[in-house]
Amino acid sequence: MMTKKMTGFMLLLMVAFVSKVQGIFKRLKAPLQNQAGATIIEILGYALLAVLAIVLVWGLLSGWLPAFFNKITGKLDSMS
């Protein structure tokens, strides 16, 4: 049977362990953040979305995107 002192000590050990793990994760994450706190993954994700939006708009304006879509759907129709 655990006493209150042992339970408190175990709780203290768990809190210390969680605190230590959080510190390790912060140190590992720090080089991946810029000054505003954004990680490289977030920055690359937004850049990818911007590039996709530009390609989509350019494809619609130049007309190659609808032709490309029709070509794909035509091949799918011929397969079935």
mmCIF file of N, CA and C in Angstrom:
data_model
loop_
_atom_site.group_PDB
_atom_site.id
_atom_site.type_symbol
_atom_site.label_atom_id
_atom_site.label_comp_id
_atom_site.label_asym_id
_atom_site.label_seq_id
_atom_site.Cartn_x
_atom_site.Cartn_y
_atom_site.Cartn_z
ATOM 1 N N MET A 1 0.839 -1.172 0.000
ATOM 2 C CA MET A 1 0.000 0.000 0.000
ATOM 3 C C MET A 1 0.890 1.243 0.000
ATOM 4 N N MET A 2 0.586 2.165 -0.896
ATOM 5 C CA MET A 2 1.412 3.358 -1.017
ATOM 6 C C MET A 2 0.994 4.412 -0.003
ATOM 7 N N THR A 3 1.985 5.052 0.516
ATOM 8 C CA THR A 3 1.692 6.147 1.433
ATOM 9 C C THR A 3 1.561 7.433 0.638
ATOM 10 N N LYS A 4 1.083 8.460 1.301
ATOM 11 C CA LYS A 4 0.926 9.750 0.624
ATOM 12 C C LYS A 4 2.280 10.314 0.204
ATOM 13 N N LYS A 5 3.313 10.065 1.015
ATOM 14 C CA LYS A 5 4.642 10.567 0.670
ATOM 15 C C LYS A 5 5.157 9.895 -0.595
ATOM 16 N N MET A 6 4.952 8.588 -0.719
ATOM 17 C CA MET A 6 5.408 7.869 -1.913
ATOM 18 C C MET A 6 4.637 8.320 -3.141
ATOM 19 N N THR A 7 3.325 8.513 -2.987
ATOM 20 C CA THR A 7 2.514 8.952 -4.116
ATOM 21 C C THR A 7 2.945 10.337 -4.565
ATOM 22 N N GLY A 8 3.207 11.216 -3.612
ATOM 23 C CA GLY A 8 3.677 12.562 -3.942
ATOM 24 C C GLY A 8 5.030 12.530 -4.627
ATOM 25 N N PHE A 9 5.910 11.647 -4.139
ATOM 26 C CA PHE A 9 7.238 11.518 -4.740
ATOM 27 C C PHE A 9 7.135 11.005 -6.174
ATOM 28 N N MET A 10 6.265 10.021 -6.408
ATOM 29 C CA MET A 10 6.090 9.490 -7.763
ATOM 30 C C MET A 10 5.509 10.557 -8.683
ATOM 31 N N LEU A 11 4.580 11.349 -8.171
ATOM 32 C CA LEU A 11 4.013 12.437 -8.960
ATOM 33 C C LEU A 11 5.088 13.457 -9.306
ATOM 34 N N LEU A 12 5.944 13.756 -8.345
ATOM 35 C CA LEU A 12 7.045 14.684 -8.581
ATOM 36 C C LEU A 12 7.996 14.143 -9.646
ATOM 37 N N LEU A 13 8.285 12.848 -9.603
ATOM 38 C CA LEU A 13 9.147 12.236 -10.618
ATOM 39 C C LEU A 13 8.511 12.301 -12.005
ATOM 40 N N MET A 14 7.210 12.047 -12.082
ATOM 41 C CA MET A 14 6.526 12.107 -13.382
ATOM 42 C C MET A 14 6.536 13.521 -13.937
ATOM 43 N N VAL A 15 6.302 14.512 -13.081
ATOM 44 C CA VAL A 15 6.324 15.907 -13.522
ATOM 45 C C VAL A 15 7.719 16.281 -14.005
ATOM 46 N N ALA A 16 8.741 15.851 -13.290
ATOM 47 C CA ALA A 16 10.118 16.136 -13.696
ATOM 48 C C ALA A 16 10.438 15.475 -15.030
ATOM 49 N N PHE A 17 9.970 14.244 -15.221
ATOM 50 C CA PHE A 17 10.218 13.536 -16.480
ATOM 51 C C PHE A 17 9.530 14.245 -17.645
ATOM 52 N N VAL A 18 8.268 14.624 -17.461
ATOM 53 C CA VAL A 18 7.530 15.319 -18.524
ATOM 54 C C VAL A 18 8.197 16.649 -18.838
ATOM 55 N N SER A 19 8.638 17.352 -17.811
ATOM 56 C CA SER A 19 9.326 18.623 -18.016
ATOM 57 C C SER A 19 10.618 18.422 -18.802
ATOM 58 N N LYS A 20 11.343 17.374 -18.490
ATOM 59 C CA LYS A 20 12.601 17.074 -19.193
ATOM 60 C C LYS A 20 12.335 16.754 -20.664
ATOM 61 N N VAL A 21 11.309 15.954 -20.933
ATOM 62 C CA VAL A 21 10.964 15.589 -22.312
ATOM 63 C C VAL A 21 10.528 16.826 -23.091
ATOM 64 N N GLN A 22 9.750 17.699 -22.464
ATOM 65 C CA GLN A 22 9.329 18.925 -23.139
ATOM 66 C C GLN A 22 10.534 19.791 -23.482
ATOM 67 N N GLY A 23 11.500 19.869 -22.585
ATOM 68 C CA GLY A 23 12.712 20.635 -22.851
ATOM 69 C C GLY A 23 13.496 20.064 -24.019
ATOM 70 N N ILE A 24 13.567 18.745 -24.099
ATOM 71 C CA ILE A 24 14.275 18.101 -25.214
ATOM 72 C C ILE A 24 13.583 18.422 -26.527
ATOM 73 N N PHE A 25 12.243 18.329 -26.548
ATOM 74 C CA PHE A 25 11.509 18.625 -27.778
ATOM 75 C C PHE A 25 11.657 20.088 -28.183
ATOM 76 N N LYS A 26 11.693 20.985 -27.217
ATOM 77 C CA LYS A 26 11.876 22.406 -27.539
ATOM 78 C C LYS A 26 13.250 22.644 -28.158
ATOM 79 N N ARG A 27 14.275 21.978 -27.617
ATOM 80 C CA ARG A 27 15.620 22.143 -28.183
ATOM 81 C C ARG A 27 15.722 21.557 -29.584
ATOM 82 N N LEU A 28 15.030 20.453 -29.831
ATOM 83 C CA LEU A 28 15.064 19.850 -31.162
ATOM 84 C C LEU A 28 14.281 20.680 -32.173
ATOM 85 N N LYS A 29 13.219 21.329 -31.719
ATOM 86 C CA LYS A 29 12.355 22.099 -32.613
ATOM 87 C C LYS A 29 12.911 23.495 -32.889
ATOM 88 N N ALA A 30 13.714 24.027 -31.989
ATOM 89 C CA ALA A 30 14.195 25.401 -32.096
ATOM 90 C C ALA A 30 14.937 25.701 -33.399
ATOM 91 N N PRO A 31 15.830 24.843 -33.891
ATOM 92 C CA PRO A 31 16.516 25.179 -35.145
ATOM 93 C C PRO A 31 15.589 25.202 -36.359
ATOM 94 N N LEU A 32 14.417 24.589 -36.244
ATOM 95 C CA LEU A 32 13.490 24.552 -37.368
ATOM 96 C C LEU A 32 12.539 25.739 -37.387
ATOM 97 N N GLN A 33 12.664 26.655 -36.426
ATOM 98 C CA GLN A 33 11.755 27.788 -36.353
ATOM 99 C C GLN A 33 12.468 29.068 -36.746
ATOM 100 N N ASN A 34 11.699 29.979 -37.372
ATOM 101 C CA ASN A 34 12.247 31.297 -37.636
ATOM 102 C C ASN A 34 11.899 32.205 -36.465
ATOM 103 N N GLN A 35 12.165 33.497 -36.586
ATOM 104 C CA GLN A 35 11.951 34.403 -35.460
ATOM 105 C C GLN A 35 10.480 34.553 -35.104
ATOM 106 N N ALA A 36 9.589 34.408 -36.068
ATOM 107 C CA ALA A 36 8.158 34.535 -35.790
ATOM 108 C C ALA A 36 7.587 33.248 -35.211
ATOM 109 N N GLY A 37 8.346 32.154 -35.210
ATOM 110 C CA GLY A 37 7.895 30.907 -34.625
ATOM 111 C C GLY A 37 7.375 29.897 -35.624
ATOM 112 N N ALA A 38 7.364 30.233 -36.907
ATOM 113 C CA ALA A 38 6.886 29.294 -37.923
ATOM 114 C C ALA A 38 7.973 28.270 -38.228
ATOM 115 N N THR A 39 7.577 27.021 -38.399
ATOM 116 C CA THR A 39 8.550 25.990 -38.721
ATOM 117 C C THR A 39 8.779 25.954 -40.229
ATOM 118 N N ILE A 40 9.832 25.278 -40.624
ATOM 119 C CA ILE A 40 10.160 25.151 -42.041
ATOM 120 C C ILE A 40 9.043 24.423 -42.775
ATOM 121 N N ILE A 41 8.432 23.436 -42.131
ATOM 122 C CA ILE A 41 7.354 22.672 -42.757
ATOM 123 C C ILE A 41 6.171 23.578 -43.068
ATOM 124 N N GLU A 42 5.816 24.469 -42.141
ATOM 125 C CA GLU A 42 4.712 25.399 -42.387
ATOM 126 C C GLU A 42 5.037 26.336 -43.536
ATOM 127 N N ILE A 43 6.252 26.852 -43.553
ATOM 128 C CA ILE A 43 6.653 27.783 -44.610
ATOM 129 C C ILE A 43 6.618 27.090 -45.968
ATOM 130 N N LEU A 44 7.160 25.871 -46.045
ATOM 131 C CA LEU A 44 7.145 25.129 -47.306
ATOM 132 C C LEU A 44 5.727 24.764 -47.724
ATOM 133 N N GLY A 45 4.866 24.472 -46.768
ATOM 134 C CA GLY A 45 3.472 24.160 -47.077
ATOM 135 C C GLY A 45 2.754 25.347 -47.690
ATOM 136 N N TYR A 46 2.937 26.533 -47.105
ATOM 137 C CA TYR A 46 2.309 27.729 -47.665
ATOM 138 C C TYR A 46 2.898 28.073 -49.032
ATOM 139 N N ALA A 47 4.194 27.855 -49.208
ATOM 140 C CA ALA A 47 4.805 28.107 -50.513
ATOM 141 C C ALA A 47 4.234 27.157 -51.561
ATOM 142 N N LEU A 48 4.031 25.892 -51.195
ATOM 143 C CA LEU A 48 3.444 24.919 -52.113
ATOM 144 C C LEU A 48 2.021 25.312 -52.489
ATOM 145 N N LEU A 49 1.233 25.754 -51.516
ATOM 146 C CA LEU A 49 -0.132 26.203 -51.811
ATOM 147 C C LEU A 49 -0.133 27.412 -52.743
ATOM 148 N N ALA A 50 0.803 28.338 -52.539
ATOM 149 C CA ALA A 50 0.886 29.511 -53.408
ATOM 150 C C ALA A 50 1.251 29.104 -54.832
ATOM 151 N N VAL A 51 2.202 28.197 -54.980
ATOM 152 C CA VAL A 51 2.598 27.734 -56.316
ATOM 153 C C VAL A 51 1.443 27.012 -56.994
ATOM 154 N N LEU A 52 0.718 26.176 -56.263
ATOM 155 C CA LEU A 52 -0.432 25.479 -56.844
ATOM 156 C C LEU A 52 -1.517 26.455 -57.288
ATOM 157 N N ALA A 53 -1.747 27.495 -56.495
ATOM 158 C CA ALA A 53 -2.746 28.495 -56.874
ATOM 159 C C ALA A 53 -2.319 29.235 -58.138
ATOM 160 N N ILE A 54 -1.054 29.583 -58.236
ATOM 161 C CA ILE A 54 -0.552 30.286 -59.429
ATOM 162 C C ILE A 54 -0.674 29.399 -60.658
ATOM 163 N N VAL A 55 -0.299 28.128 -60.539
ATOM 164 C CA VAL A 55 -0.396 27.200 -61.674
ATOM 165 C C VAL A 55 -1.848 26.997 -62.077
ATOM 166 N N LEU A 56 -2.742 26.893 -61.117
ATOM 167 C CA LEU A 56 -4.163 26.720 -61.412
ATOM 168 C C LEU A 56 -4.724 27.922 -62.163
ATOM 169 N N VAL A 57 -4.434 29.121 -61.690
ATOM 170 C CA VAL A 57 -4.926 30.333 -62.359
ATOM 171 C C VAL A 57 -4.307 30.456 -63.743
ATOM 172 N N TRP A 58 -3.005 30.224 -63.864
ATOM 173 C CA TRP A 58 -2.342 30.331 -65.165
ATOM 174 C C TRP A 58 -2.876 29.279 -66.140
ATOM 175 N N GLY A 59 -3.125 28.069 -65.641
ATOM 176 C CA GLY A 59 -3.666 27.007 -66.496
ATOM 177 C C GLY A 59 -5.061 27.320 -66.989
ATOM 178 N N LEU A 60 -5.875 27.914 -66.136
ATOM 179 C CA LEU A 60 -7.224 28.289 -66.565
ATOM 180 C C LEU A 60 -7.194 29.438 -67.566
ATOM 181 N N LEU A 61 -6.323 30.415 -67.342
ATOM 182 C CA LEU A 61 -6.255 31.566 -68.247
ATOM 183 C C LEU A 61 -5.665 31.194 -69.604
ATOM 184 N N SER A 62 -4.671 30.340 -69.618
ATOM 185 C CA SER A 62 -4.045 29.979 -70.891
ATOM 186 C C SER A 62 -4.808 28.884 -71.624
ATOM 187 N N GLY A 63 -5.665 28.153 -70.924
ATOM 188 C CA GLY A 63 -6.508 27.161 -71.568
ATOM 189 C C GLY A 63 -5.966 25.749 -71.573
ATOM 190 N N TRP A 64 -4.780 25.514 -71.082
ATOM 191 C CA TRP A 64 -4.245 24.155 -71.129
ATOM 192 C C TRP A 64 -4.837 23.269 -70.043
ATOM 193 N N LEU A 65 -5.309 23.841 -68.941
ATOM 194 C CA LEU A 65 -5.853 23.018 -67.864
ATOM 195 C C LEU A 65 -7.169 22.342 -68.255
ATOM 196 N N PRO A 66 -8.136 23.054 -68.875
ATOM 197 C CA PRO A 66 -9.353 22.352 -69.314
ATOM 198 C C PRO A 66 -9.063 21.274 -70.370
ATOM 199 N N ALA A 67 -8.125 21.561 -71.279
ATOM 200 C CA ALA A 67 -7.770 20.568 -72.294
ATOM 201 C C ALA A 67 -7.130 19.337 -71.640
ATOM 202 N N PHE A 68 -6.294 19.566 -70.652
ATOM 203 C CA PHE A 68 -5.662 18.470 -69.923
ATOM 204 C C PHE A 68 -6.713 17.634 -69.190
ATOM 205 N N PHE A 69 -7.678 18.296 -68.557
ATOM 206 C CA PHE A 69 -8.754 17.604 -67.852
ATOM 207 C C PHE A 69 -9.601 16.788 -68.828
ATOM 208 N N ASN A 70 -9.931 17.364 -69.988
ATOM 209 C CA ASN A 70 -10.718 16.639 -70.994
ATOM 210 C C ASN A 70 -9.954 15.428 -71.532
ATOM 211 N N LYS A 71 -8.652 15.561 -71.686
ATOM 212 C CA LYS A 71 -7.827 14.450 -72.157
ATOM 213 C C LYS A 71 -7.865 13.294 -71.157
ATOM 214 N N ILE A 72 -7.758 13.624 -69.863
ATOM 215 C CA ILE A 72 -7.786 12.584 -68.829
ATOM 216 C C ILE A 72 -9.150 11.915 -68.782
ATOM 217 N N THR A 73 -10.225 12.708 -68.786
ATOM 218 C CA THR A 73 -11.568 12.115 -68.716
ATOM 219 C C THR A 73 -11.881 11.324 -69.979
ATOM 220 N N GLY A 74 -11.359 11.748 -71.124
ATOM 221 C CA GLY A 74 -11.555 10.991 -72.356
ATOM 222 C C GLY A 74 -10.903 9.625 -72.289
ATOM 223 N N LYS A 75 -9.693 9.575 -71.719
ATOM 224 C CA LYS A 75 -9.014 8.285 -71.568
ATOM 225 C C LYS A 75 -9.748 7.393 -70.575
ATOM 226 N N LEU A 76 -10.291 7.984 -69.515
ATOM 227 C CA LEU A 76 -11.052 7.198 -68.543
ATOM 228 C C LEU A 76 -12.336 6.655 -69.164
ATOM 229 N N ASP A 77 -12.992 7.469 -70.008
ATOM 230 C CA ASP A 77 -14.212 7.007 -70.675
ATOM 231 C C ASP A 77 -13.918 5.866 -71.644
ATOM 232 N N SER A 78 -12.786 5.948 -72.336
ATOM 233 C CA SER A 78 -12.451 4.898 -73.299
ATOM 234 C C SER A 78 -12.048 3.596 -72.598
ATOM 235 N N MET A 79 -11.592 3.691 -71.355
ATOM 236 C CA MET A 79 -11.210 2.488 -70.612
ATOM 237 C C MET A 79 -12.433 1.705 -70.139
ATOM 238 N N SER A 80 -13.529 2.388 -69.895
ATOM 239 C CA SER A 80 -14.705 1.685 -69.361
ATOM 240 C C SER A 80 -15.655 1.232 -70.437
#
